[in-house]
Coordinates of C-alpha atoms in Angstrom, one line a residue:
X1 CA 0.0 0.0 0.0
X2 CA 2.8 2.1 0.4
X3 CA 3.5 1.8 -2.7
X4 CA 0.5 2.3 -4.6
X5 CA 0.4 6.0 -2.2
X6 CA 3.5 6.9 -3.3
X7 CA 2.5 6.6 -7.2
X8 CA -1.2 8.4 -6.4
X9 CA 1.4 11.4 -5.2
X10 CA 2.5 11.6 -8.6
X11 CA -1.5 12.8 -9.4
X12 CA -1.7 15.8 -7.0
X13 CA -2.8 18.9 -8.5
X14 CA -3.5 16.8 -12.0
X15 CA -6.7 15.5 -11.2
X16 CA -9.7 18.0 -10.3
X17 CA -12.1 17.5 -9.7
X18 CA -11.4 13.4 -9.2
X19 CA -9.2 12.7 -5.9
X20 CA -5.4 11.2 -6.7
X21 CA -5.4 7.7 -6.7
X22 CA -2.9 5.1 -6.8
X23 CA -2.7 0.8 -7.3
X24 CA -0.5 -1.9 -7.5
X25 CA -0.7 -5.2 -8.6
X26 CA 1.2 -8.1 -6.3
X27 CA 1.2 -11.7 -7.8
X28 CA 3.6 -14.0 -5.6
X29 CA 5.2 -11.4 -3.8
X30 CA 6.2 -9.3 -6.9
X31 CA 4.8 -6.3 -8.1
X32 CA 3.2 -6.6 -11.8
X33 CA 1.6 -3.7 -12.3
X34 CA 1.1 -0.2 -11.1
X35 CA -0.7 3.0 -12.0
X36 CA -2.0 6.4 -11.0
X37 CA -5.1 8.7 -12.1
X38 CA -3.2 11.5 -14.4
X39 CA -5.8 13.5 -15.5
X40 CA -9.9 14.0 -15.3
X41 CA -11.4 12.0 -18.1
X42 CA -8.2 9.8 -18.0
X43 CA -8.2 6.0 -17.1
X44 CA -8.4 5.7 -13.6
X45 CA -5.8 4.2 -11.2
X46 CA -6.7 0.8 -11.3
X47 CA -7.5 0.0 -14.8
X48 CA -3.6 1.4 -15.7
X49 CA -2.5 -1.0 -12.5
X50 CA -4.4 -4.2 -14.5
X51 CA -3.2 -2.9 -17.9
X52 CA 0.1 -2.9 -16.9
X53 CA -0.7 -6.9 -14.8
X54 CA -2.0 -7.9 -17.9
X55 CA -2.7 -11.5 -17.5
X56 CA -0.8 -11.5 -14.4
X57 CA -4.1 -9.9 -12.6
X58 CA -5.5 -13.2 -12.3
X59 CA -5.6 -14.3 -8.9
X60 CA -3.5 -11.1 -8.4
X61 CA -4.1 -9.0 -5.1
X62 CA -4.9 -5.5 -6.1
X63 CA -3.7 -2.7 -3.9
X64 CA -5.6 0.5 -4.3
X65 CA -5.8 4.0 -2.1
X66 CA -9.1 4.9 -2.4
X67 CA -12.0 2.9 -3.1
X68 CA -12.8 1.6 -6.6
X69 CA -15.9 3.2 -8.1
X70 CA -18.4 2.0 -9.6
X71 CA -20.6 4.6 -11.2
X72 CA -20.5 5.1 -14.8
X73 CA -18.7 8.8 -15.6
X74 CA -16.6 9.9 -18.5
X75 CA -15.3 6.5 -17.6
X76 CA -16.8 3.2 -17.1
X77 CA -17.2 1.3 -13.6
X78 CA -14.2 0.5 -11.8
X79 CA -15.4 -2.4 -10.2
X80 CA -16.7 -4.2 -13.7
X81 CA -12.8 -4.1 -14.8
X82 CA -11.3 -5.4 -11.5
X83 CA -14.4 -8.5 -11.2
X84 CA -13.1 -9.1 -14.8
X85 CA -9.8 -9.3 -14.5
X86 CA -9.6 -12.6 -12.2
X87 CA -8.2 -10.5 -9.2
X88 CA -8.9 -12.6 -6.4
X89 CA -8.1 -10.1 -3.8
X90 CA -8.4 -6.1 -3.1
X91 CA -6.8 -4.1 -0.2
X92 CA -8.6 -0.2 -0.1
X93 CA -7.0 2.1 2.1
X94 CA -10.2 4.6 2.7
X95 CA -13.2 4.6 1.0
X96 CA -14.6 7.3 -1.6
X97 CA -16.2 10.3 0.7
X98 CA -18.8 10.3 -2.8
X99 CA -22.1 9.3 -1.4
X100 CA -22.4 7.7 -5.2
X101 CA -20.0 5.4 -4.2
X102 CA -19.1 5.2 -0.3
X103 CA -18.8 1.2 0.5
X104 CA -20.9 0.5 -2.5
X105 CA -18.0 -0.3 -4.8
X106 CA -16.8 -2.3 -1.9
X107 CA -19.9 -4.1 -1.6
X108 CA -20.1 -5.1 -5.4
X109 CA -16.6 -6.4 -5.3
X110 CA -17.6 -8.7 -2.3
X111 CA -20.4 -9.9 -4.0
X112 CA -19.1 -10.9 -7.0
X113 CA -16.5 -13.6 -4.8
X114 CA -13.8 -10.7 -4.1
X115 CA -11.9 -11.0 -1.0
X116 CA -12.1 -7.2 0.1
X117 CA -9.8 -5.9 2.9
X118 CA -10.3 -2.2 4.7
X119 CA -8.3 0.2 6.5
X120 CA -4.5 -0.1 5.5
X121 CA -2.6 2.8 5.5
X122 CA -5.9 4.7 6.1
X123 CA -4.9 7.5 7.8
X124 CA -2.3 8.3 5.0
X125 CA -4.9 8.2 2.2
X126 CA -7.3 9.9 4.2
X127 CA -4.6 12.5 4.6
X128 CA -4.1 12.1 0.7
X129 CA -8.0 13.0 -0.3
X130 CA -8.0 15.7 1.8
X131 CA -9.0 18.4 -0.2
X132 CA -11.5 16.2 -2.3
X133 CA -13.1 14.5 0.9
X134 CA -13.7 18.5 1.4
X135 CA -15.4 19.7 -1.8
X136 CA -17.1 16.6 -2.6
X137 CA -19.0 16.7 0.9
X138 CA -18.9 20.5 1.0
X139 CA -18.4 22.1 -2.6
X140 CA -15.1 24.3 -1.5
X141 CA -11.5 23.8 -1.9
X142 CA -9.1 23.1 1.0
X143 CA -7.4 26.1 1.7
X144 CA -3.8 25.6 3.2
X145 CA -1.9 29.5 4.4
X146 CA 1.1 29.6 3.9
X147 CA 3.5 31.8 6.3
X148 CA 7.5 32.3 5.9
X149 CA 7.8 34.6 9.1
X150 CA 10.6 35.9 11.1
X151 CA 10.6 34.6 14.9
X152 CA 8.3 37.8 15.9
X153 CA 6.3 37.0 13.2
X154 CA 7.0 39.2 10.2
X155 CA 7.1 38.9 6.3
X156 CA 9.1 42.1 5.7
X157 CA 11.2 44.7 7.4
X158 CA 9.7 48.5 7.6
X159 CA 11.0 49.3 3.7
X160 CA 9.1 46.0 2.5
X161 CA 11.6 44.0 1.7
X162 CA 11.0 40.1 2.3
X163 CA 13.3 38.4 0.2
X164 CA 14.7 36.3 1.6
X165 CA 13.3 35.8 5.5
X166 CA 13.4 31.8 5.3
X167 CA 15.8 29.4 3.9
X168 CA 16.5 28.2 0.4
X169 CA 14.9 24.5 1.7
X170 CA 12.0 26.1 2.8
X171 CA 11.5 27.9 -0.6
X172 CA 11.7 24.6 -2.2
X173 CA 9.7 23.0 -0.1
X174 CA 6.9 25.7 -0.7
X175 CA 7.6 25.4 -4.6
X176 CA 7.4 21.4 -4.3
X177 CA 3.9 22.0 -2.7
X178 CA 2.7 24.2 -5.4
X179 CA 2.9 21.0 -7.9
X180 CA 0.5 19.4 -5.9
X181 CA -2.3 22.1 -5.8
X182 CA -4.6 23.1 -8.1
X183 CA -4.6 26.8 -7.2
X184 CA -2.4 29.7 -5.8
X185 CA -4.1 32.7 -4.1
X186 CA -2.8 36.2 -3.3
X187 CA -3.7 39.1 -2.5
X188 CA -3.4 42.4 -4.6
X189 CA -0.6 44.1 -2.6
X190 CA 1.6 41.1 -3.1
X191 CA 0.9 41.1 -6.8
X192 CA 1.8 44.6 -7.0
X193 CA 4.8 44.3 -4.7
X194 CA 6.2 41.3 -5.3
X195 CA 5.3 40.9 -9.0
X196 CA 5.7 36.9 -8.2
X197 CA 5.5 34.4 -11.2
X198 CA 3.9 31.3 -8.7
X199 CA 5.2 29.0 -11.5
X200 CA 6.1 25.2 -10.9
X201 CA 7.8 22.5 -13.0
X202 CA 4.6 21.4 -14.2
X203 CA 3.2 20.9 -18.1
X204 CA 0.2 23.1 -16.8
X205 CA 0.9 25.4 -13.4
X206 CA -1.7 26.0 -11.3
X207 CA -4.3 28.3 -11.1
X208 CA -3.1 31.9 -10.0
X209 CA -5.5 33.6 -8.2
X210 CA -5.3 37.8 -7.4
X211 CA -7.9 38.5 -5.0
X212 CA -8.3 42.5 -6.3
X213 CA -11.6 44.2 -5.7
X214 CA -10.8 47.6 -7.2
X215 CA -8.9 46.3 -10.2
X216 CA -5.2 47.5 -8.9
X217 CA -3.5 44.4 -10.4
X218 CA -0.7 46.2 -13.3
X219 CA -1.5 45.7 -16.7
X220 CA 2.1 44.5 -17.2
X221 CA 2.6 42.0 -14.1
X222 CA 3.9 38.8 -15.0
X223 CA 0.9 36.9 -14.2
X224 CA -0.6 39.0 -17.0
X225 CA 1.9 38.7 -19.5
X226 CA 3.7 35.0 -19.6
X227 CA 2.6 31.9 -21.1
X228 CA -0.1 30.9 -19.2
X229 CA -1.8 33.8 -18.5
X230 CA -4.9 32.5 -19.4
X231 CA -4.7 30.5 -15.7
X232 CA -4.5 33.7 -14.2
X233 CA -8.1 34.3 -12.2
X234 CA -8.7 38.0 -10.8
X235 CA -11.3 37.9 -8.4
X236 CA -13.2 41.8 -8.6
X237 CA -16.2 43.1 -7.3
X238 CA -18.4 45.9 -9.3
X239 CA -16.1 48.3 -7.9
X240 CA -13.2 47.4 -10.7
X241 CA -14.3 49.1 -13.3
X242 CA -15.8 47.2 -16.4
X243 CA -12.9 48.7 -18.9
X244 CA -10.5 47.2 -16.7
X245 CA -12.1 43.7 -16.2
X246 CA -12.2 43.9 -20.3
X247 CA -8.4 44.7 -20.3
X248 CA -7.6 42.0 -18.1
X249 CA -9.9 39.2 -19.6
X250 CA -8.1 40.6 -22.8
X251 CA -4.6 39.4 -21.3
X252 CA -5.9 36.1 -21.3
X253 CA -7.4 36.2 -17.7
X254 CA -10.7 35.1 -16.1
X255 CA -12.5 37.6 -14.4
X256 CA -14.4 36.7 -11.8
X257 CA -16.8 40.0 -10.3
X258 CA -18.3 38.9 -7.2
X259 CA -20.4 40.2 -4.1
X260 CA -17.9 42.4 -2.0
X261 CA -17.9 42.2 1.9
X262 CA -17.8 44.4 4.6
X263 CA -14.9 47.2 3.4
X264 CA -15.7 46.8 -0.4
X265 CA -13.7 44.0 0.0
X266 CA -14.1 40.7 -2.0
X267 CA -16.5 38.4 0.0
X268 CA -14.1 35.2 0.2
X269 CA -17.1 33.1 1.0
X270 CA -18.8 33.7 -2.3
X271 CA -14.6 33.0 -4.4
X272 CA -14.7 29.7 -2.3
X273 CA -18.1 28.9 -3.4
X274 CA -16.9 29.8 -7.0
X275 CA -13.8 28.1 -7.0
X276 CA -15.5 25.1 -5.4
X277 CA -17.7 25.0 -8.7
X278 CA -15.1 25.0 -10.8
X279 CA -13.9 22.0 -9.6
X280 CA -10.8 23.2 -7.6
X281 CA -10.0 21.0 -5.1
X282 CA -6.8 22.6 -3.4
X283 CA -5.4 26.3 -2.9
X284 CA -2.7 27.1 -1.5
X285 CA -2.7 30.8 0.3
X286 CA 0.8 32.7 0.0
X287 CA 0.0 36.1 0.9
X288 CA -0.3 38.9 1.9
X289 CA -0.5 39.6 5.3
X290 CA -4.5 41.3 5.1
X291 CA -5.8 38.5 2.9
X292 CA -4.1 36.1 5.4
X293 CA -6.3 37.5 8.2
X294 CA -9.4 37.8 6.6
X295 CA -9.1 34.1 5.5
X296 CA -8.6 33.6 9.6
X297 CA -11.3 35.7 11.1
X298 CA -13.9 33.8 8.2
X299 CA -12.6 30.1 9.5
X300 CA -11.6 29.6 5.8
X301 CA -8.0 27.8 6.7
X302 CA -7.9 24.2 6.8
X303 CA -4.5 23.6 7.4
X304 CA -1.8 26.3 8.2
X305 CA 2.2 26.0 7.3
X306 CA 4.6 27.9 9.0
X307 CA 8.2 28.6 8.4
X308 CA 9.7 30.2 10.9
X309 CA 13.2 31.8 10.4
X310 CA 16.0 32.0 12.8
X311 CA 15.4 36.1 12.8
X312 CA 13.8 38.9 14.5
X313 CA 13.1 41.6 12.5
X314 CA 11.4 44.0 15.1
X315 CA 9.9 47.1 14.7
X316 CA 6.5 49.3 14.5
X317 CA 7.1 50.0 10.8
X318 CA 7.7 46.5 9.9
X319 CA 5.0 43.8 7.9
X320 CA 2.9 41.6 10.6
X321 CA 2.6 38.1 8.9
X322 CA -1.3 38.4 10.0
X323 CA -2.2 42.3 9.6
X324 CA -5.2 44.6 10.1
X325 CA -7.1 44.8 13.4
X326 CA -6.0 41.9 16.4
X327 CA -8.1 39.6 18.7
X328 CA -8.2 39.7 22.7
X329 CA -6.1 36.6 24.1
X330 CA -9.4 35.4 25.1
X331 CA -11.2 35.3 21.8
X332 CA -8.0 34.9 19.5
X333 CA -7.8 32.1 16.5
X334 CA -6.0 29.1 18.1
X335 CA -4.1 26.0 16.6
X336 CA -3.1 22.6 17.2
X337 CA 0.2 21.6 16.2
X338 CA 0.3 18.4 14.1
X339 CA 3.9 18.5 13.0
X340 CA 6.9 20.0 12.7
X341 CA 10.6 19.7 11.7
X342 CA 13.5 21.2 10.7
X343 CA 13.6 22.6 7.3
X344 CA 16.9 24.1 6.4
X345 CA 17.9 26.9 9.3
X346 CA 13.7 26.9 9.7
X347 CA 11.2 25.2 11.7
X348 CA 8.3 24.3 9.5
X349 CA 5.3 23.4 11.5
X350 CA 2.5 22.1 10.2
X351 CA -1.2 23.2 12.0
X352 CA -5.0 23.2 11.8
X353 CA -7.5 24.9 13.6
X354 CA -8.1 24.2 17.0
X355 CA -11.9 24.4 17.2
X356 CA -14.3 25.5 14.1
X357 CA -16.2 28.9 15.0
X358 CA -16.3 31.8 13.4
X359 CA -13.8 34.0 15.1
X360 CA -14.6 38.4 14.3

């Protein structure tokens, strides 16, 4: 099971709006097939795993992540192609969070003869479907913010720069993790500042989105102007005017005008909803420091990742990682930590929230 999760990693940020999925094949204690789901509309984990078995599948145990389904979609029934191919065993990890198919796939292998096996490696493949275990029960992306913060807690020093507070390894790390999202949210003041690129070695990057309600993105930013601008995504409200919305769906960008929140602001529930429609399944947060606490006061973080640099930057002038207004240490968003490690000169700690409430 290991290592039919360790191909399904391969499918992170390829797949939405299916999960990542991975099998393997074990006849006599060798491995004879394996295979993971590339692409939505693509053949699906397990029929690649039998494919590549070929007549090996019979009596073959097949190892899979997530259980097989067996609904009829752009592609046909799972479960019909494992019962045919003579596999005499199957070992699921977790079964699908899709009501269409939770334990029913299961059920069908079972009664067609199928030994059926649950539970191995389930937390990992839990872990794995995260995000689509979210939208498929709830219609929004998992949201994971991203923080590289000096010991006190800041992104940049009083003249704005940022570059660089954490470690090389820790920029990787952060670049590794944009390959397996399907989306990359900022806000406008980092466009404009930081001009970033929030490219990845990936055939198609994912989606960058500018969360800009008055239309201040530059006409000439990078995320404007490179190849792929056309998965650029600038989330307006009505106060951007129309001549600019044209200018920027005529870079190649989608414009997105949605209801705006308390401060003219764009209303984050109503770009989660959207997103979640679109069949975005992860997004990765990585700034600025006013989106970051507006996406913590609305309980919109699912998972937070902090690196925190061996540096204190100090300073009234300087850039709070979370900015805007505070909380009272009685009413202030808490965590709990579920990880951490060392990460070049860093810490990166991994965290979720500690209780679900809406925190103002």
């Amino acid at each position: 099971m290991n290592q039919a999760l360790a191909v399904a990693r391969r499918g992170e940020g390829l797949t939405m709006p299916n999960p990542p999925v991975g099998a393997v094949v074990v006849s006599n204690g060798r491995v004879r097939g394996s295979g993971f789901h590339r692409r939505a509309g693509g053949a699906h984990a397990e029929i690649l795993a039998l494919k590549a078995a070929g007549r090996c599948a019979k009596g073959a145990c097949l190892y899979v992540t997530l259980e097989p389904c067996c609904t009829r979609g752009k592609t046909g029934p799972c479960t019909d192609a494992v019962i045919n191919s003579g596999i005499r065993r199957v070992v699921v990890a977790v079964r699908d969070p899709n009501p269409l198919h939770n334990g029913k796939g299961i059920g069908i292998l079972r009664k067609a003869g199928i030994q059926v096996e649950e539970g191995v490696c389930r937390e990992e493949a839990a872990a794995l479907i995260r995000p689509f275990a979210k939208w498929i029960t709830l219609g929004r992306p998992f949201l994971t913010l991203k923080l590289g913060i000096s010991i006190d807690g800041r992104i940049a020093d009083g003249k704005g720069r940022s570059k660089w507070i954490t470690s090389a390894i820790s920029r990787n790390t952060v670049r590794n993790l944009r390959r397996r999202v399907d989306a990359i949210l900022i806000g406008a003041g980092t466009a404009r500042k930081d001009d970033p690129g929030l490219l990845c070695r990936r055939t198609l990057p994912p989606f960058r989105i500018v969360v800009d309600s008055r239309g201040t993105l530059p006409l000439d930013a990078g995320l404007l102007n490179d190849p792929f601008a056309c998965r650029t995504i600038v989330a307006t409200t009505e106060s951007c005017p129309a001549a600019r919305r044209r200018l920027y769906s005529g870079k190649g960008a989608q414009v997105l005008v949605l209801p705006s929140s308390q401060g003219g602001r764009v209303s984050l529930n109503s770009l989660m909803r959207k997103l979640g429609k679109m069949g975005i399944l992860h997004i990765l947060c990585e700034g600025g420091g006013i989106l970051a606490r507006s996406l913590i006061a609305q309980d919109l973080v699912d998972e937070y990742l902090f690196f925190v640099a061996p540096a204190v930057i100090g300073g009234s002038d300087s850039v709070a990682s979370v900015a805007g207004k505070g909380w009272s240490l009685a009413s202030c968003p808490r965590f709990e930590f579920i990880d951490y490690r060392k990460s070049g000169a860093d810490i990166e700690i991994r965290a979720i929230p500690a209780r679900k409430r809406k925190v103002q």
